[in-house]
Short mmCIF file of C-alpha atoms and ligand atoms in Angstrom, two decimals:
data_model
loop_
_atom_site.label_atom_id
_atom_site.label_comp_id
_atom_site.label_asym_id
_atom_site.label_seq_id
_atom_site.Cartn_x
_atom_site.Cartn_y
_atom_site.Cartn_z
CA MET T 1 -20.00 46.37 -50.09
CA VAL T 2 -20.40 42.39 -50.35
CA GLN T 3 -17.10 42.11 -49.77
CA ARG T 4 -16.85 44.09 -46.71
CA CYS T 5 -19.79 41.88 -44.97
CA ARG T 6 -18.49 38.62 -45.75
CA ILE T 7 -15.24 40.10 -43.94
CA LEU T 8 -17.02 41.38 -41.39
CA ASN T 9 -19.37 37.97 -41.14
CA LEU T 10 -16.32 35.50 -41.11
CA SER T 11 -14.86 37.53 -38.53
CA VAL T 12 -18.24 37.45 -35.80
CA THR T 13 -18.31 34.11 -36.95
CA ALA T 14 -14.38 33.54 -36.09
CA VAL T 15 -15.13 35.11 -32.49
CA ILE T 16 -17.85 32.96 -31.41
CA VAL T 17 -16.32 29.81 -32.44
CA LEU T 18 -12.91 31.19 -30.74
CA SER T 19 -15.65 32.17 -27.60
CA ILE T 20 -17.19 28.87 -27.91
CA TYR T 21 -13.95 26.99 -27.96
CA ASN T 22 -12.57 28.56 -24.74
CA VAL T 23 -15.83 28.08 -23.02
CA LEU T 24 -15.56 24.54 -24.17
CA LEU T 25 -12.28 24.49 -23.05
CA THR T 26 -12.82 25.72 -19.52
CA VAL T 27 -15.26 23.44 -18.79
CA LYS T 28 -12.66 20.84 -19.97
CA LEU T 29 -10.21 21.67 -17.46
CA MET T 30 -12.98 22.38 -14.19
CA TYR T 31 -14.74 18.78 -15.04
CA ASN T 32 -12.03 16.51 -16.73
CA LYS T 33 -9.16 16.60 -13.56
CA ASP T 34 -9.22 12.60 -14.84
CA ASP T 35 -6.75 13.93 -17.66
CA CYS T 36 -4.01 12.23 -16.09
CA PRO T 37 -2.89 8.57 -17.64
CA HIS T 38 -2.70 6.37 -15.29
CA VAL T 39 0.78 5.12 -14.95
CA LYS T 40 1.72 1.99 -14.63
CA ILE T 41 5.02 1.92 -12.12
CA GLN T 42 6.94 -0.54 -13.46
CA HIS T 43 7.11 0.05 -17.14
CA VAL T 44 7.86 4.02 -16.89
CA VAL T 45 11.67 3.25 -15.75
CA SER T 46 12.41 1.25 -18.87
CA GLN T 47 10.61 3.54 -21.48
CA SER T 48 12.17 6.30 -23.58
CA SER T 49 13.56 9.48 -22.25
CA ALA T 50 10.56 11.26 -23.24
CA PRO T 51 10.53 15.03 -22.66
CA PRO T 52 9.47 15.73 -19.29
CA LYS T 53 5.93 17.38 -19.48
CA PRO T 54 3.93 19.44 -17.26
CA PRO T 55 2.08 18.59 -14.59
CA CYS T 56 -1.70 18.16 -16.06
CA ASN T 57 -2.84 20.20 -13.68
CA SER T 58 -0.30 22.92 -13.36
CA GLN T 59 -2.52 25.44 -11.34
CA VAL T 60 -0.26 25.44 -8.41
CA ASN T 61 -0.37 29.54 -7.51
CA ASP T 62 -3.32 28.99 -5.22
CA ILE T 63 -1.92 26.15 -2.83
CA SER T 64 -0.25 26.89 -0.05
CA THR T 65 1.08 25.10 2.35
CA ASP T 66 -0.94 26.55 5.48
CA THR T 67 -4.27 25.31 3.66
CA VAL T 68 -2.75 21.93 2.47
CA PHE T 69 -1.60 20.70 5.34
CA SER T 70 -3.83 22.98 8.62
CA LYS T 71 -4.53 19.91 9.69
CA LEU T 72 -0.83 19.15 10.44
CA ASP T 73 0.76 20.80 13.68
CA LEU T 74 3.76 19.04 14.85
CA LYS T 75 3.97 20.15 18.56
CA LEU T 76 0.88 18.00 18.15
CA GLY T 77 -0.19 14.37 17.83
CA ARG T 78 -0.13 11.74 20.14
CA TRP T 79 2.02 9.18 21.37
CA ASP T 80 2.57 5.70 21.57
CA ASN T 81 2.76 3.68 24.57
CA LYS T 82 6.39 3.77 24.68
CA LEU T 83 7.14 7.60 23.53
CA ILE T 84 9.83 6.71 21.06
CA ILE T 85 7.15 6.88 17.50
CA LYS T 86 4.29 10.19 17.41
CA TYR T 87 1.48 9.83 15.11
CA PHE T 88 -0.61 12.52 13.11
CA ASP T 89 -4.06 11.14 12.12
CA ASN T 90 -5.25 11.94 9.09
CA PHE T 91 -3.16 14.93 7.89
CA LEU T 92 -4.29 14.69 4.82
CA VAL T 93 -7.72 13.13 3.91
CA GLY T 94 -8.87 11.79 0.71
CA ASP T 95 -12.43 14.13 -1.25
CA ARG T 96 -14.54 10.96 -0.76
CA TYR T 97 -11.93 8.88 1.92
CA SER T 98 -14.96 9.41 4.46
CA GLN T 99 -17.78 8.37 2.27
CA LEU T 100 -15.50 5.29 0.47
CA ASN T 101 -15.95 3.86 4.07
CA GLU T 102 -19.14 4.41 4.20
CA ASP T 103 -19.67 2.86 0.57
CA PHE T 104 -17.41 -0.37 0.48
CA THR T 105 -17.40 -3.08 2.94
CA VAL T 106 -13.50 -3.23 3.19
CA CYS T 107 -11.22 -0.95 3.81
CA LEU T 108 -7.38 -0.66 2.55
CA ALA T 109 -4.86 -0.27 5.61
CA THR T 110 -0.81 -0.01 3.99
CA GLN T 111 2.37 2.00 4.86
CA SER T 112 5.30 3.02 3.53
CA SER T 113 8.55 4.88 3.95
CA ILE T 114 9.06 7.55 1.53
CA GLU T 115 11.04 5.23 -0.74
CA LYS T 116 7.57 3.42 -1.80
CA LEU T 117 4.98 6.36 -1.58
CA SER T 118 4.53 5.72 -5.83
CA SER T 119 3.18 2.39 -5.61
CA LEU T 120 0.38 4.07 -4.33
CA VAL T 121 -0.37 5.37 -7.87
CA GLU T 122 -1.09 1.82 -9.26
CA VAL T 123 -2.67 1.01 -5.87
CA SER T 124 -5.13 3.55 -5.81
CA SER T 125 -5.69 3.00 -9.74
CA THR T 126 -7.09 -0.53 -9.07
CA TRP T 127 -8.58 -0.73 -5.55
CA HIS T 128 -11.78 2.06 -5.44
CA GLY T 129 -12.17 1.79 -2.12
CA ALA T 130 -10.89 3.82 0.64
CA ILE T 131 -6.73 3.33 1.51
CA SER T 132 -5.84 4.39 4.86
CA THR T 133 -1.89 4.95 4.33
CA ALA T 134 0.79 5.58 7.02
CA VAL T 135 3.91 7.09 6.10
CA TYR T 136 6.71 7.14 7.62
CA ALA T 137 9.25 10.25 7.93
CA ALA T 138 13.19 11.10 9.51
CA GLY T 139 13.65 14.62 9.95
CA ASP T 140 12.77 18.07 8.50
CA ASP T 141 13.86 17.10 5.26
CA GLU T 142 12.11 13.87 4.84
CA LEU T 143 9.34 15.21 5.74
CA ASN T 144 9.39 17.90 3.85
CA LEU T 145 9.92 16.33 0.94
CA ILE T 146 6.94 13.59 1.89
CA LEU T 147 4.75 16.76 2.07
CA LEU T 148 5.60 18.40 -1.82
CA TYR T 149 4.88 15.00 -3.31
CA LEU T 150 2.23 13.74 -1.33
CA ILE T 151 1.16 17.60 -3.16
CA TYR T 152 1.95 16.14 -6.54
CA LEU T 153 0.34 13.16 -6.68
CA ARG T 154 -2.68 14.42 -5.13
CA GLN T 155 -2.56 17.01 -8.47
CA CYS T 156 -1.92 14.04 -11.14
CA PHE T 157 -3.64 11.67 -9.98
CA VAL T 158 -7.29 11.79 -9.20
CA ASN T 159 -7.92 8.43 -7.28
CA ILE T 160 -5.42 9.57 -5.14
CA LYS T 161 -6.59 12.75 -4.01
CA ASN T 162 -10.20 11.06 -3.82
CA ARG T 163 -8.99 7.52 -2.57
CA VAL T 164 -6.82 8.06 0.27
CA SER T 165 -6.13 9.13 3.51
CA PHE T 166 -2.23 10.13 5.04
CA HIS T 167 -1.34 9.61 8.81
CA LEU T 168 1.98 10.17 9.79
CA ALA T 169 4.72 8.67 11.94
CA VAL T 170 7.60 10.47 13.31
CA PRO T 171 10.51 8.95 15.40
CA LYS T 172 11.30 11.15 19.10
CA GLY T 173 15.62 10.38 17.78
CA ARG T 174 14.80 12.31 14.59
CA MET T 175 11.46 14.44 14.78
CA PRO T 176 10.88 16.83 12.20
CA LYS T 177 10.62 20.85 13.29
CA SER T 178 8.87 22.68 10.92
CA ILE T 179 7.35 22.81 7.52
CA GLN T 180 8.70 24.50 4.53
CA VAL T 181 7.38 22.38 1.47
CA ASP T 182 9.22 23.50 -2.10
CA LEU T 183 6.12 24.23 -4.04
CA ALA T 184 8.53 25.89 -6.95
CA SER T 185 9.60 22.60 -7.68
CA LEU T 186 6.00 21.16 -8.42
CA ALA T 187 6.05 22.73 -11.85
CA GLN T 188 9.28 20.52 -12.83
CA MET T 189 7.69 17.43 -11.25
CA ASP T 190 6.25 15.00 -14.03
CA CYS T 191 2.77 13.36 -13.68
CA ASN T 192 3.72 11.01 -16.19
CA ARG T 193 6.44 10.04 -13.89
CA PRO T 194 5.86 9.41 -10.71
CA ASP T 195 8.46 7.31 -10.33
CA VAL T 196 11.66 9.16 -11.46
CA THR T 197 9.71 11.95 -9.85
CA LEU T 198 10.92 10.05 -6.53
CA GLN T 199 14.24 9.33 -7.39
CA GLN T 200 14.70 12.41 -7.77
CA LEU T 201 13.18 13.77 -5.10
CA LEU T 202 15.25 11.47 -2.88
CA LYS T 203 18.65 12.91 -4.07
CA ARG T 204 17.58 15.68 -2.05
CA ARG T 205 17.35 14.48 1.29
CA SER T 206 20.57 14.55 3.33
CA ALA T 207 23.16 12.46 3.72
CA ILE T 208 22.68 12.43 7.08
CA THR T 209 18.85 11.61 7.38
CA ALA T 210 19.50 8.91 4.92
CA LYS T 211 22.04 7.34 6.82
CA TRP T 212 20.11 7.55 10.74
CA ARG T 213 17.07 5.80 8.62
CA ILE T 214 19.97 3.08 8.05
CA LYS T 215 20.68 3.33 11.14
CA ASN T 216 17.38 2.97 12.77
CA PRO T 217 15.15 0.45 12.50
CA TYR T 218 11.61 1.32 10.73
CA PRO T 219 8.41 1.12 13.24
CA GLN T 220 6.44 -1.41 10.51
CA ASN T 221 4.09 -2.13 12.87
CA HIS T 222 3.13 1.29 14.66
CA LEU T 223 2.53 1.70 10.87
CA ARG T 224 0.58 -0.91 10.72
CA ASN T 225 -1.41 -0.73 13.65
CA LEU T 226 -1.97 3.97 12.64
CA ALA T 227 -3.27 2.24 8.79
CA ARG T 228 -5.28 -0.46 10.80
CA LYS T 229 -7.20 2.11 13.04
CA ASN T 230 -7.85 4.82 10.71
CA CYS T 231 -9.81 2.47 8.60
CA HIS T 232 -13.63 3.02 9.01
CA SER T 233 -15.63 0.18 7.13
CA GLY T 234 -16.35 -3.01 9.21
CA HIS T 235 -13.18 -4.70 7.34
CA VAL T 236 -9.44 -4.21 6.96
CA PHE T 237 -7.37 -5.66 4.55
CA LEU T 238 -3.65 -4.56 5.65
CA THR T 239 -0.82 -5.00 2.36
CA ASP T 240 2.54 -3.29 2.10
CA VAL T 241 2.56 -0.99 0.16
CA ASP T 242 3.62 -2.77 -3.57
CA ILE T 243 1.12 -4.99 -3.60
CA VAL T 244 -1.23 -4.46 -6.25
CA PRO T 245 -4.70 -6.14 -6.14
CA SER T 246 -6.40 -7.61 -8.81
CA ASP T 247 -9.53 -5.32 -10.43
CA LEU T 248 -12.45 -3.93 -8.85
CA LEU T 249 -10.90 -5.98 -5.65
CA ALA T 250 -13.36 -3.96 -3.37
CA GLU T 251 -16.69 -4.27 -5.47
CA LYS T 252 -15.24 -8.09 -5.91
CA LEU T 253 -15.43 -8.76 -1.59
CA ASP T 254 -18.39 -6.08 -1.26
CA GLY T 255 -20.47 -8.80 -2.65
CA PHE T 256 -18.59 -11.87 -1.36
CA LEU T 257 -18.69 -9.98 2.18
CA LYS T 258 -22.77 -9.01 2.25
CA LYS T 259 -23.24 -13.50 1.16
CA ALA T 260 -20.60 -14.39 3.69
CA SER T 261 -21.25 -16.45 6.71
CA CYS T 262 -19.01 -17.13 9.74
CA THR T 263 -19.75 -17.75 12.29
CA LYS T 264 -16.00 -17.41 14.03
CA LEU T 265 -12.97 -15.85 14.19
CA CYS T 266 -12.36 -16.16 10.00
CA ALA T 267 -9.76 -14.37 8.07
CA TYR T 268 -9.72 -14.21 4.44
CA VAL T 269 -6.92 -14.54 2.35
CA ILE T 270 -6.15 -13.03 -0.87
CA PRO T 271 -3.04 -15.02 -2.41
CA THR T 272 -0.27 -13.33 -3.42
CA TYR T 273 1.97 -13.62 -6.58
CA GLU T 274 5.20 -11.92 -7.47
CA LEU T 275 4.55 -10.68 -11.11
CA ASP T 276 7.93 -10.72 -14.21
CA ASN T 277 8.16 -7.21 -15.02
CA ARG T 278 8.02 -7.30 -18.52
CA ILE T 279 4.94 -8.67 -18.58
CA ARG T 280 1.09 -7.35 -18.14
CA PHE T 281 -0.88 -6.99 -15.13
CA PRO T 282 -3.46 -10.12 -15.87
CA PRO T 283 -6.75 -9.42 -15.80
CA ASN T 284 -8.32 -12.49 -14.36
CA LYS T 285 -7.00 -15.57 -12.72
CA THR T 286 -7.15 -17.81 -15.78
CA GLU T 287 -4.32 -15.62 -17.31
CA LEU T 288 -2.47 -15.21 -14.00
CA VAL T 289 -2.61 -18.99 -13.87
CA ARG T 290 -1.62 -19.50 -17.30
CA LEU T 291 1.70 -17.08 -16.60
CA ALA T 292 2.35 -18.87 -13.55
CA SER T 293 2.67 -21.94 -15.76
CA LYS T 294 5.51 -20.45 -17.93
CA GLY T 295 7.01 -19.00 -15.16
CA LEU T 296 6.29 -15.48 -15.46
CA ALA T 297 4.31 -15.87 -12.00
CA ARG T 298 5.17 -17.41 -8.87
CA PRO T 299 3.48 -17.10 -5.22
CA PHE T 300 4.94 -14.69 -3.71
CA HIS T 301 8.67 -15.14 -2.01
CA HIS T 302 8.69 -18.57 -3.31
CA LYS T 303 12.21 -18.33 -4.01
CA VAL T 304 13.16 -15.59 -1.31
CA PHE T 305 11.47 -17.27 1.41
CA ILE T 306 9.19 -20.22 0.64
CA TYR T 307 7.24 -20.22 4.40
CA ASN T 308 5.67 -16.89 4.27
CA GLN T 309 2.82 -18.13 1.97
CA PHE T 310 2.97 -21.98 1.55
CA ALA T 311 0.33 -22.71 4.07
CA THR T 312 -1.90 -20.63 1.02
CA ASN T 313 -1.17 -23.83 -0.77
CA PHE T 314 -1.31 -22.57 -4.08
CA SER T 315 -1.44 -25.64 -6.07
CA LYS T 316 -4.48 -26.30 -4.65
CA TRP T 317 -5.82 -22.93 -5.48
CA GLN T 318 -4.53 -22.98 -9.33
CA THR T 319 -6.27 -26.00 -10.15
CA GLY T 320 -9.93 -26.26 -12.19
CA ALA T 321 -9.11 -22.34 -13.19
CA ASN T 322 -10.29 -22.40 -15.82
CA GLU T 323 -14.17 -24.24 -15.19
CA GLU T 324 -13.88 -21.84 -11.98
CA SER T 325 -16.96 -19.34 -10.99
CA GLN T 326 -16.41 -15.75 -11.42
CA GLU T 327 -18.01 -15.11 -8.26
CA VAL T 328 -15.77 -14.56 -5.11
CA HIS T 329 -15.97 -18.31 -3.00
CA ILE T 330 -13.32 -20.17 -0.31
CA SER T 331 -11.74 -22.20 -2.29
CA HIS T 332 -10.31 -24.04 1.26
CA PRO T 333 -9.18 -23.24 4.14
CA VAL T 334 -5.43 -23.42 5.22
CA THR T 335 -4.89 -26.60 6.83
CA ASN T 336 -1.45 -26.43 7.56
CA PHE T 337 -1.00 -23.54 9.46
CA GLU T 338 2.87 -23.24 10.24
CA PHE T 339 4.69 -20.50 11.80
CA LEU T 340 6.59 -17.59 9.98
CA TYR T 341 3.14 -18.27 7.00
CA GLU T 342 2.40 -14.22 6.94
CA PRO T 343 -0.39 -14.09 4.48
CA PHE T 344 -2.69 -10.58 3.56
CA TYR T 345 -5.85 -11.08 4.87
CA VAL T 346 -9.29 -9.46 4.68
CA ALA T 347 -10.56 -9.55 8.61
CA PRO T 348 -12.55 -7.02 11.10
CA ASP T 349 -10.44 -4.93 12.62
CA THR T 350 -11.15 -6.72 16.19
CA ALA T 351 -8.30 -8.87 14.84
CA PRO T 352 -5.09 -8.58 17.83
CA PRO T 353 -3.02 -5.45 16.74
CA HIS T 354 0.95 -5.76 15.65
CA ASP T 355 2.90 -6.07 18.45
CA GLU T 356 4.90 -3.01 18.56
CA ARG T 357 8.30 -4.63 20.21
CA PHE T 358 8.92 -5.94 17.41
CA ILE T 359 10.83 -2.75 15.12
CA GLY T 360 12.64 -2.93 11.52
CA TYR T 361 12.65 -6.30 9.99
CA GLY T 362 11.59 -9.39 10.93
CA TYR T 363 8.91 -11.57 13.34
CA THR T 364 6.60 -8.44 12.50
CA ARG T 365 3.68 -9.77 10.13
CA ASN T 366 3.79 -13.28 11.12
CA THR T 367 4.09 -13.00 15.40
CA GLN T 368 0.25 -11.01 14.12
CA VAL T 369 -0.49 -13.75 11.96
CA TYR T 370 0.41 -16.64 14.90
CA GLU T 371 -1.69 -14.89 17.56
CA MET T 372 -4.34 -14.61 15.16
CA TYR T 373 -3.77 -18.50 14.63
CA VAL T 374 -3.37 -18.74 18.57
CA ALA T 375 -6.75 -16.91 19.20
CA GLY T 376 -8.59 -19.40 16.77
CA TYR T 377 -8.95 -17.50 13.79
CA GLU T 378 -9.30 -19.93 10.63
CA PHE T 379 -7.77 -19.19 7.32
CA LEU T 380 -9.28 -19.05 4.57
CA VAL T 381 -8.25 -18.79 0.77
CA LEU T 382 -10.55 -16.72 -1.46
CA SER T 383 -11.16 -17.03 -5.18
CA PRO T 384 -10.69 -16.18 -7.79
CA ILE T 385 -9.25 -12.52 -6.61
CA PHE T 386 -5.42 -12.68 -5.93
CA THR T 387 -2.62 -9.56 -5.78
CA VAL T 388 0.24 -9.06 -7.07
CA HIS T 389 4.06 -7.85 -6.30
CA TRP T 390 5.93 -6.68 -9.93
CA GLY T 391 9.03 -8.67 -10.10
CA LEU T 392 10.09 -11.77 -9.22
CA GLN T 393 12.12 -11.96 -5.86
CA VAL T 394 15.51 -13.80 -5.76
CA LYS T 395 17.49 -14.65 -2.84
CA ARG T 396 20.14 -11.91 -2.27
CA SER T 397 22.65 -11.97 0.63
CA ARG T 398 20.69 -9.50 3.51
CA PRO T 399 22.42 -6.42 4.83
CA PRO T 400 23.80 -7.14 8.23
CA TRP T 401 21.87 -4.37 9.68
CA ARG T 402 19.66 -6.52 8.33
CA GLU T 403 20.57 -9.63 9.65
CA HIS T 404 21.02 -7.67 12.83
CA GLN T 405 17.70 -6.80 13.74
CA ASN T 406 15.85 -9.83 12.71
CA ASN T 407 18.65 -11.67 15.03
CA GLN T 408 17.31 -8.68 17.64
CA ASN T 409 13.66 -9.17 16.84
CA ARG T 410 14.06 -13.11 17.63
CA LYS T 411 15.47 -12.67 20.93
CA LEU T 412 11.81 -10.56 21.80
CA PHE T 413 9.82 -13.83 20.00
CA ASP T 414 10.62 -15.63 23.47
CA THR T 415 8.76 -13.32 25.44
CA PHE T 416 6.29 -12.63 22.67
CA LYS T 417 5.46 -16.29 22.22
CA ARG T 418 5.26 -17.05 26.34
CA GLU T 419 2.58 -13.72 26.58
CA VAL T 420 0.91 -15.06 23.76
CA PHE T 421 0.61 -18.95 25.59
CA ALA T 422 -0.92 -16.80 28.57
CA LYS T 423 -3.21 -15.01 27.04
CA TYR T 424 -4.67 -17.88 25.52
CA LYS T 425 -3.83 -20.47 27.24
CA LYS T 426 -3.24 -22.88 24.21
CA ASP T 427 0.16 -24.08 21.67
CA PRO T 428 -1.36 -25.26 19.34
CA LEU T 429 2.26 -25.55 17.30
CA HIS T 430 4.11 -25.94 20.23
CA MET T 431 6.12 -23.22 20.45
CA VAL T 432 6.53 -22.88 24.03
CA ALA T 433 7.59 -26.54 24.69
CA ASN T 434 9.71 -26.54 22.24
CA SER T 435 11.27 -24.60 23.63
CA HIS T 436 11.79 -25.81 26.98
CA ARG T 437 13.97 -28.94 25.39
C1 NAG B 1 -9.36 -14.12 -18.99
O1 NAG B 1 -8.17 -12.76 -19.71
C2 NAG B 1 -8.03 -13.49 -20.84
C3 NAG B 1 -7.08 -12.01 -21.66
O2 NAG B 1 -7.04 -10.77 -21.10
C4 NAG B 1 -9.20 -13.50 -21.84
O3 NAG B 1 -8.91 -13.94 -22.84
C5 NAG B 1 -9.47 -14.05 -20.72
O4 NAG B 1 -11.51 -13.98 -22.07
C6 NAG B 1 -10.29 -14.21 -19.80
N1 NAG B 1 -11.58 -14.68 -18.93
C7 NAG B 1 -12.27 -14.39 -18.28
C8 NAG B 1 -13.08 -15.44 -17.85
O5 NAG B 1 -12.27 -13.41 -18.67
C1 NAG B 2 -2.46 -28.93 -0.38
O1 NAG B 2 -3.80 -29.16 -0.83
C2 NAG B 2 -3.07 -30.96 -1.24
C3 NAG B 2 -4.74 -31.37 -1.99
O2 NAG B 2 -5.20 -30.80 -2.45
C4 NAG B 2 -2.43 -31.61 -0.18
O3 NAG B 2 -2.07 -32.67 -0.29
C5 NAG B 2 -1.32 -30.95 0.73
O4 NAG B 2 -0.79 -31.65 1.70
C6 NAG B 2 -1.75 -28.86 0.72
N1 NAG B 2 -0.11 -28.79 1.22
C7 NAG B 2 -0.55 -27.76 1.74
C8 NAG B 2 0.93 -27.11 2.18
O5 NAG B 2 -1.33 -27.24 2.60
#
């Protein structure tokens, strides 16, 4: 009798314990959505080939593309001024996107083709404000792979789900017609390996689309304007998608801008370094400067195209890093502005737009910065904050298509600089005067 009672007691206890465990698991599933590790992309590639894990949040059954992409009607959208690119604003909105635009003074605006979309994982884990992202898709296959990848990103990375809003740009010459996302393949997409997953998806793109993309220039400036104009904070920080902000950059800029007393046209430059792939992301400027002294970090594009960031004056920025205040402050103004300078900067979005006649490579970002300079903007370099591009860049010979695009744009620049002169009646770098010689 006693024996039976004990067994009964034991089984009742077991049932209770199991039930509580079950409830706890459910609660964990409901609330602990941030279970997925935030993978640092560069290092995933070199990691050992661990067996693929299922997505952290593998409840894919209740997704239907009709509801996820209810805002994306390919028959609507709006045209650019030349009717060559069609836009779809906010077709996928971050759950906290509008709120973050109110909470922070600066919104991050960025743009990407399918090839670099995995960079958003790291960017969205360090930038805590709103992120306005313009993506480019040529053809049905590319669009549907992008949409699949965005669902995957939102499922695996809660920061992307919360912070990022996506806008789409499609070319007239290869306009996607239908949305047919292969949701079944989500089950095989590993949350721990966003870049490998993307590489696998890219293999599914048709050869025709891949070829079309190489032959037709990427409309960077259209995408930049699309991303910029969908930011709703007072200021915009426009970057390329593979530029990673330093720790708490949004919060730190907030503190600075609320006190900043800019009486004229100010653009705040945030220095960009390129970093050896083998090292850890530097947690602060002191560490970055130490890495630079060892040759593991250096100004972005220092070897590829020095004019790109030269006027930022990195040697000046680096001196006295040890004694410096940790509060964001102006290190120095840019005093040697030169044509081809293209820093990443923070400014209100009343800055001139990116001129959309420049398509493809060359004269895209620097022409906009040049117009700002002619318009009278002052460029002020901030410290101790920074951004990083992974990988020390070395000069490689450019593919012929890139050289061709650059030459095309150089011709267009001749007209552009005359227009800028006519508009502002100023020629501080003697660009127009010199061309008469
Ligand atoms: C900067 O980072 C280094 C390396 O992690 C650390 O030792 C140092 O204390 C940090 N300095 C400041 C001022 O936070
Ligand atoms: C950088 O700053 C130093 C002074 O700290 C100055 O001598 C030098 O001309 C500056 N270089 C550029 C490119 O602005």
